[in-house]
Each structure stands twice: as C-alpha cells, then as structure tokens.
Amino acid sequence: GGIITQTPKFLIGQEGQKLTLKCQQNFNHDTMYWYRQDSGKGLRLIYYSITENDLQKGDLSEGYDASREKKSSFSLTVTSAQKNEMAVFLCASRTGGGTGQLYFGEGSKLTVL
Amino acid sequence: GQGVEQPAKLMSVEGTFARVNCTYSTSGFNGLSWYQQREGQAPVFLSYVVLDGLKDSGHFSTFLSRSNGYSYLLLTELQIKDSASYLCAVRDVSGTYQRFGTGTKLQVVP
C-alpha cells in the first residue's frame, strides 16, 4: 500500500504572510488534489493536477498558488493569509481505476493570528 | 447552478439503520462516491456507484437515481463506531473533477 504525507501538520501564520503546504504520495498516481475543509462546508476544491507540471483551478483557487514539479509531490501556497482564518487543507491522489477512488493525507491545519 | 447537497446531521439508534441522503445538480456525471470521515481524520473511501439501483456491500449499501440526481448511503445494524461524517462526491464527465457535498454527521446512540 501507499501513503500520502502532508507537511506541516499544523501551521500558524500572521496576516498577510505567504504560507506553503507540501504533499508527497508514493502511490505513483497521476492526479493529485488540494481541498480546503471548513466546519460545516464540506470539502472545496482549490487546485488539482493531472500530471507533472499540470495545474487546474478548482472552485476556490483565488488566493492560492500550486506547484507540481514532480509526479510524487504537490505543493499549495496561501499567497496572503487572512486574519482569523482557520481551516484544514487536505491533499489527495486518485487511482487510475474505474472507481476514481481518492486517497487522502491526514490534513494540515492552518491558523492565522 | 451546480451543487451537491447533504443534510448536516443525522441521529440513529444502535442496532437499527441510517440512510444518508445526497442530492446533486451538475452539468455532467461520471459516478458518485461515498467517503467516511472520523473526527480529526482523513476521509476514507467507502463505495462508488455509476449505474441506477441499489448496490449492496453488506454493512454499507448505496443507491443511485441519475434521473433524479439522488443517492443515498444505507448503513445497517448500526454500531456506535459508525458515528462519523459521511461525504458524497460527484465526478464530472472527465472523471477527474470531484465535487463534494457538505457532509452528514451521523451520531449513533445507544
């Protein structure tokens, strides 16, 4: 089996700061995703990538940048953290099989002071 | 507009059943998945449906009606440990874009 590793697990930043989250997967999956989860709002797609160096915007891409320099890694940058922002960012990769099953990392919890 | 809707909360009694509903309105459809998410943990895949009807997988069963934009996840013989959030996700035509619902928090009580 494989695993998805997100770093850091907890991230505390200041208003206006640029913050980067990293995700590594060893499934050898082509497609990777970044979702944001806020309480009561489910998962909202920020960016996804179908292969190395590919980037596709999701519903919530404004205020974020992403980077996929290697097949195994996918980074997300919050370009300017908003005061009192608090959310969990989930990275996922997708199997190429018929179910399109997503495998998720444990999440990175962001708090902005 | 496009969207995936789920009720926020559901409570059921241990030993009985719970039905978690999901309604969707999307421009294209290439299947619907269900995930379980325990508090503070990552979502875990449960089931995938793309054809109409009931798919029985034992403790979890899933139903789909594409014409009505409706699915449900049925949990039978509930145990306390089934208390979790249940998320449905609709895939677009390409199969790549997966839009999640808001999730239903199921509480199983004794």
mmCIF file of C-alpha atoms in Angstrom:
data_model
loop_
_atom_site.group_PDB
_atom_site.id
_atom_site.type_symbol
_atom_site.label_atom_id
_atom_site.label_comp_id
_atom_site.label_asym_id
_atom_site.label_seq_id
_atom_site.Cartn_x
_atom_site.Cartn_y
_atom_site.Cartn_z
ATOM 1 C CA GLY A 1 0.000 0.000 0.000
ATOM 2 C CA GLY A 2 0.908 3.604 -0.352
ATOM 3 C CA ILE A 3 0.726 6.693 1.773
ATOM 4 C CA ILE A 4 0.171 10.415 1.411
ATOM 5 C CA THR A 5 2.236 12.630 3.676
ATOM 6 C CA GLN A 6 1.349 16.240 4.333
ATOM 7 C CA THR A 7 3.676 18.731 5.974
ATOM 8 C CA PRO A 8 3.385 20.555 8.221
ATOM 9 C CA LYS A 9 0.528 19.065 10.214
ATOM 10 C CA PHE A 10 -0.083 22.382 11.978
ATOM 11 C CA LEU A 11 0.736 25.778 10.537
ATOM 12 C CA ILE A 12 0.377 29.080 12.346
ATOM 13 C CA GLY A 13 0.865 32.272 10.393
ATOM 14 C CA GLN A 14 0.428 36.003 10.541
ATOM 15 C CA GLU A 15 -1.962 38.089 8.473
ATOM 16 C CA GLY A 16 -0.543 38.799 5.020
ATOM 17 C CA GLN A 17 2.072 36.074 5.251
ATOM 18 C CA LYS A 18 2.767 33.649 2.408
ATOM 19 C CA LEU A 19 2.438 30.065 3.640
ATOM 20 C CA THR A 20 3.265 26.817 1.842
ATOM 21 C CA LEU A 21 1.885 23.337 2.387
ATOM 22 C CA LYS A 22 3.540 20.251 0.950
ATOM 23 C CA CYS A 23 2.175 16.868 -0.062
ATOM 24 C CA GLN A 24 4.019 13.698 -1.069
ATOM 25 C CA GLN A 25 2.487 10.437 -2.360
ATOM 26 C CA ASN A 26 4.094 7.092 -3.140
ATOM 27 C CA PHE A 27 1.117 5.516 -4.918
ATOM 28 C CA ASN A 28 2.544 6.618 -8.279
ATOM 29 C CA HIS A 29 -0.829 8.247 -9.021
ATOM 30 C CA ASP A 30 -1.041 10.767 -11.841
ATOM 31 C CA THR A 31 -3.751 13.032 -10.439
ATOM 32 C CA MET A 32 -3.441 14.966 -7.202
ATOM 33 C CA TYR A 33 -5.757 17.412 -5.428
ATOM 34 C CA TRP A 34 -5.825 20.103 -2.783
ATOM 35 C CA TYR A 35 -9.096 20.561 -0.882
ATOM 36 C CA ARG A 36 -9.994 23.006 1.843
ATOM 37 C CA GLN A 37 -12.324 21.872 4.625
ATOM 38 C CA ASP A 38 -14.116 24.412 6.797
ATOM 39 C CA SER A 39 -16.518 23.443 9.508
ATOM 40 C CA GLY A 40 -19.970 22.866 8.050
ATOM 41 C CA LYS A 41 -18.879 23.458 4.475
ATOM 42 C CA GLY A 42 -17.550 20.121 3.322
ATOM 43 C CA LEU A 43 -14.536 19.849 1.026
ATOM 44 C CA ARG A 44 -13.958 22.552 -1.570
ATOM 45 C CA LEU A 45 -11.513 22.015 -4.410
ATOM 46 C CA ILE A 46 -8.689 24.537 -4.644
ATOM 47 C CA TYR A 47 -6.358 23.079 -7.283
ATOM 48 C CA TYR A 48 -5.764 19.774 -8.975
ATOM 49 C CA SER A 49 -3.106 18.399 -11.296
ATOM 50 C CA ILE A 50 -3.432 15.523 -13.747
ATOM 51 C CA THR A 51 0.291 15.109 -14.335
ATOM 52 C CA GLU A 52 3.677 16.613 -13.565
ATOM 53 C CA ASN A 53 3.758 20.363 -14.320
ATOM 54 C CA ASP A 54 -0.005 20.478 -14.935
ATOM 55 C CA LEU A 55 -2.241 22.749 -12.831
ATOM 56 C CA GLN A 56 -6.030 23.094 -12.955
ATOM 57 C CA LYS A 57 -8.060 25.574 -10.910
ATOM 58 C CA GLY A 58 -10.898 24.386 -8.731
ATOM 59 C CA ASP A 59 -13.797 26.339 -7.260
ATOM 60 C CA LEU A 60 -11.671 28.075 -4.621
ATOM 61 C CA SER A 61 -8.379 28.899 -6.366
ATOM 62 C CA GLU A 62 -8.355 32.645 -5.701
ATOM 63 C CA GLY A 63 -5.750 33.467 -3.077
ATOM 64 C CA TYR A 64 -3.769 30.290 -3.724
ATOM 65 C CA ASP A 65 -0.948 29.090 -5.959
ATOM 66 C CA ALA A 66 0.073 25.499 -6.598
ATOM 67 C CA SER A 67 3.094 23.678 -7.936
ATOM 68 C CA ARG A 68 3.591 20.128 -9.302
ATOM 69 C CA GLU A 69 7.271 19.820 -10.150
ATOM 70 C CA LYS A 70 7.379 16.065 -9.633
ATOM 71 C CA LYS A 71 4.795 13.354 -10.062
ATOM 72 C CA SER A 72 5.043 12.453 -6.388
ATOM 73 C CA SER A 73 4.657 15.932 -4.921
ATOM 74 C CA PHE A 74 2.090 18.715 -4.985
ATOM 75 C CA SER A 75 2.505 21.990 -3.096
ATOM 76 C CA LEU A 76 -0.043 24.634 -2.203
ATOM 77 C CA THR A 77 0.766 28.232 -1.292
ATOM 78 C CA VAL A 78 -1.574 30.601 0.516
ATOM 79 C CA THR A 79 -0.454 33.854 -1.104
ATOM 80 C CA SER A 80 -1.671 36.177 1.669
ATOM 81 C CA ALA A 81 -3.090 34.656 4.823
ATOM 82 C CA GLN A 82 -6.300 36.237 6.103
ATOM 83 C CA LYS A 83 -6.611 37.235 9.751
ATOM 84 C CA ASN A 84 -8.673 34.785 11.874
ATOM 85 C CA GLU A 85 -8.600 32.245 9.068
ATOM 86 C CA MET A 86 -8.805 28.681 10.264
ATOM 87 C CA ALA A 87 -9.203 25.648 8.028
ATOM 88 C CA VAL A 88 -7.915 22.167 7.311
ATOM 89 C CA PHE A 89 -6.228 21.567 3.960
ATOM 90 C CA LEU A 90 -6.448 18.047 2.592
ATOM 91 C CA CYS A 91 -4.239 16.643 -0.139
ATOM 92 C CA ALA A 92 -5.430 13.632 -2.136
ATOM 93 C CA SER A 93 -4.333 11.490 -5.035
ATOM 94 C CA ARG A 94 -6.535 9.448 -7.341
ATOM 95 C CA THR A 95 -6.277 5.908 -8.541
ATOM 96 C CA GLY A 96 -6.500 5.454 -12.284
ATOM 97 C CA GLY A 97 -9.045 2.670 -11.939
ATOM 98 C CA GLY A 98 -12.772 2.856 -12.654
ATOM 99 C CA THR A 99 -13.808 3.984 -9.197
ATOM 100 C CA GLY A 100 -11.557 7.022 -9.206
ATOM 101 C CA GLN A 101 -11.007 6.455 -5.514
ATOM 102 C CA LEU A 102 -9.279 9.288 -3.690
ATOM 103 C CA TYR A 103 -6.634 8.636 -1.075
ATOM 104 C CA PHE A 104 -6.251 11.468 1.412
ATOM 105 C CA GLY A 105 -3.478 12.717 3.604
ATOM 106 C CA GLU A 106 -4.097 13.432 7.275
ATOM 107 C CA GLY A 107 -4.505 17.151 6.653
ATOM 108 C CA SER A 108 -2.733 20.378 7.518
ATOM 109 C CA LYS A 109 -4.470 22.673 9.969
ATOM 110 C CA LEU A 110 -3.954 26.363 9.333
ATOM 111 C CA THR A 111 -4.460 29.067 11.935
ATOM 112 C CA VAL A 112 -3.874 32.732 11.144
ATOM 113 C CA LEU A 113 -3.379 35.097 14.046
ATOM 114 C CA GLY B 1 -26.194 26.119 -10.595
ATOM 115 C CA GLN B 2 -24.043 23.152 -9.783
ATOM 116 C CA GLY B 3 -24.027 21.691 -6.316
ATOM 117 C CA VAL B 4 -24.051 18.658 -4.086
ATOM 118 C CA GLU B 5 -26.315 18.792 -1.026
ATOM 119 C CA GLN B 6 -26.470 16.693 2.118
ATOM 120 C CA PRO B 7 -28.306 17.144 5.420
ATOM 121 C CA ALA B 8 -25.972 18.377 8.121
ATOM 122 C CA LYS B 9 -26.857 15.925 10.890
ATOM 123 C CA LEU B 10 -28.496 12.574 11.427
ATOM 124 C CA MET B 11 -29.099 10.555 14.580
ATOM 125 C CA SER B 12 -29.948 6.864 14.722
ATOM 126 C CA VAL B 13 -30.146 4.143 17.358
ATOM 127 C CA GLU B 14 -27.564 1.386 17.721
ATOM 128 C CA GLY B 15 -28.707 -1.827 16.046
ATOM 129 C CA THR B 16 -31.037 -0.060 13.612
ATOM 130 C CA PHE B 17 -30.231 1.608 10.317
ATOM 131 C CA ALA B 18 -29.385 5.051 8.959
ATOM 132 C CA ARG B 19 -29.918 6.495 5.487
ATOM 133 C CA VAL B 20 -27.663 9.342 4.456
ATOM 134 C CA ASN B 21 -29.048 11.303 1.537
ATOM 135 C CA CYS B 22 -27.228 13.162 -1.211
ATOM 136 C CA THR B 23 -28.772 15.244 -3.995
ATOM 137 C CA TYR B 24 -26.786 16.744 -6.805
ATOM 138 C CA SER B 25 -27.101 19.041 -9.764
ATOM 139 C CA THR B 26 -24.112 19.003 -12.085
ATOM 140 C CA SER B 27 -23.520 19.666 -15.760
ATOM 141 C CA GLY B 28 -22.062 16.204 -16.276
ATOM 142 C CA PHE B 29 -21.991 12.952 -14.332
ATOM 143 C CA ASN B 30 -19.490 10.123 -14.240
ATOM 144 C CA GLY B 31 -20.238 8.425 -10.964
ATOM 145 C CA LEU B 32 -20.712 9.201 -7.287
ATOM 146 C CA SER B 33 -18.532 8.156 -4.379
ATOM 147 C CA TRP B 34 -19.114 7.934 -0.642
ATOM 148 C CA TYR B 35 -16.471 8.572 1.995
ATOM 149 C CA GLN B 36 -16.397 8.182 5.762
ATOM 150 C CA GLN B 37 -14.551 10.769 7.825
ATOM 151 C CA ARG B 38 -13.990 10.333 11.544
ATOM 152 C CA GLU B 39 -13.318 13.374 13.693
ATOM 153 C CA GLY B 40 -9.824 14.715 13.076
ATOM 154 C CA GLN B 41 -9.029 12.086 10.457
ATOM 155 C CA ALA B 42 -8.817 11.876 6.682
ATOM 156 C CA PRO B 43 -11.804 10.780 4.578
ATOM 157 C CA VAL B 44 -11.790 7.093 3.684
ATOM 158 C CA PHE B 45 -13.401 5.703 0.524
ATOM 159 C CA LEU B 46 -16.468 3.509 1.048
ATOM 160 C CA SER B 47 -18.254 2.998 -2.235
ATOM 161 C CA TYR B 48 -18.639 4.108 -5.845
ATOM 162 C CA VAL B 49 -21.810 3.957 -7.958
ATOM 163 C CA VAL B 50 -22.393 4.907 -11.563
ATOM 164 C CA LEU B 51 -25.464 2.859 -12.533
ATOM 165 C CA ASP B 52 -29.004 3.265 -11.224
ATOM 166 C CA GLY B 53 -30.211 0.983 -8.497
ATOM 167 C CA LEU B 54 -29.093 -0.456 -5.200
ATOM 168 C CA LYS B 55 -25.575 -1.757 -4.673
ATOM 169 C CA ASP B 56 -25.369 -3.984 -1.606
ATOM 170 C CA SER B 57 -21.962 -4.158 0.064
ATOM 171 C CA GLY B 58 -23.003 -5.683 3.389
ATOM 172 C CA HIS B 59 -22.847 -3.149 6.198
ATOM 173 C CA PHE B 60 -22.922 -0.311 3.632
ATOM 174 C CA SER B 61 -25.272 -0.177 0.648
ATOM 175 C CA THR B 62 -25.635 2.601 -1.872
ATOM 176 C CA PHE B 63 -28.495 3.652 -4.112
ATOM 177 C CA LEU B 64 -28.404 5.878 -7.167
ATOM 178 C CA SER B 65 -31.088 7.508 -9.306
ATOM 179 C CA ARG B 66 -29.404 9.516 -12.059
ATOM 180 C CA SER B 67 -32.657 10.917 -13.435
ATOM 181 C CA ASN B 68 -33.457 12.419 -10.015
ATOM 182 C CA GLY B 69 -29.920 13.440 -9.142
ATOM 183 C CA TYR B 70 -30.174 11.449 -5.929
ATOM 184 C CA SER B 71 -28.149 8.916 -3.997
ATOM 185 C CA TYR B 72 -28.168 7.504 -0.516
ATOM 186 C CA LEU B 73 -25.824 5.517 1.669
ATOM 187 C CA LEU B 74 -27.573 2.951 3.852
ATOM 188 C CA LEU B 75 -25.867 1.676 6.968
ATOM 189 C CA THR B 76 -27.484 -1.353 8.616
ATOM 190 C CA GLU B 77 -27.016 -2.912 12.055
ATOM 191 C CA LEU B 78 -25.544 0.305 13.311
ATOM 192 C CA GLN B 79 -22.733 0.304 15.835
ATOM 193 C CA ILE B 80 -21.549 3.197 17.969
ATOM 194 C CA LYS B 81 -18.311 3.237 15.965
ATOM 195 C CA ASP B 82 -20.295 4.140 12.828
ATOM 196 C CA SER B 83 -20.589 7.646 14.278
ATOM 197 C CA ALA B 84 -18.736 9.788 11.761
ATOM 198 C CA SER B 85 -19.298 12.206 8.924
ATOM 199 C CA TYR B 86 -20.305 10.769 5.571
ATOM 200 C CA LEU B 87 -19.412 12.650 2.412
ATOM 201 C CA CYS B 88 -20.688 12.146 -1.092
ATOM 202 C CA ALA B 89 -18.679 13.277 -4.107
ATOM 203 C CA VAL B 90 -19.859 13.585 -7.694
ATOM 204 C CA ARG B 91 -17.419 13.074 -10.560
ATOM 205 C CA ASP B 92 -17.635 15.150 -13.705
ATOM 206 C CA VAL B 93 -17.646 13.676 -17.201
ATOM 207 C CA SER B 94 -13.846 13.510 -17.348
ATOM 208 C CA GLY B 95 -13.805 11.590 -14.089
ATOM 209 C CA THR B 96 -11.149 13.924 -12.744
ATOM 210 C CA TYR B 97 -13.098 16.705 -11.037
ATOM 211 C CA GLN B 98 -14.821 15.513 -7.874
ATOM 212 C CA ARG B 99 -17.265 17.877 -6.194
ATOM 213 C CA PHE B 100 -18.038 17.080 -2.566
ATOM 214 C CA GLY B 101 -21.188 17.674 -0.595
ATOM 215 C CA THR B 102 -21.143 19.376 2.791
ATOM 216 C CA GLY B 103 -21.192 16.031 4.606
ATOM 217 C CA THR B 104 -23.648 14.482 7.053
ATOM 218 C CA LYS B 105 -22.583 13.950 10.641
ATOM 219 C CA LEU B 106 -24.119 10.705 11.852
ATOM 220 C CA GLN B 107 -24.476 10.119 15.572
ATOM 221 C CA VAL B 108 -25.311 6.589 16.662
ATOM 222 C CA VAL B 109 -26.806 6.475 20.158
ATOM 223 C CA PRO B 110 -27.361 3.502 22.478
#
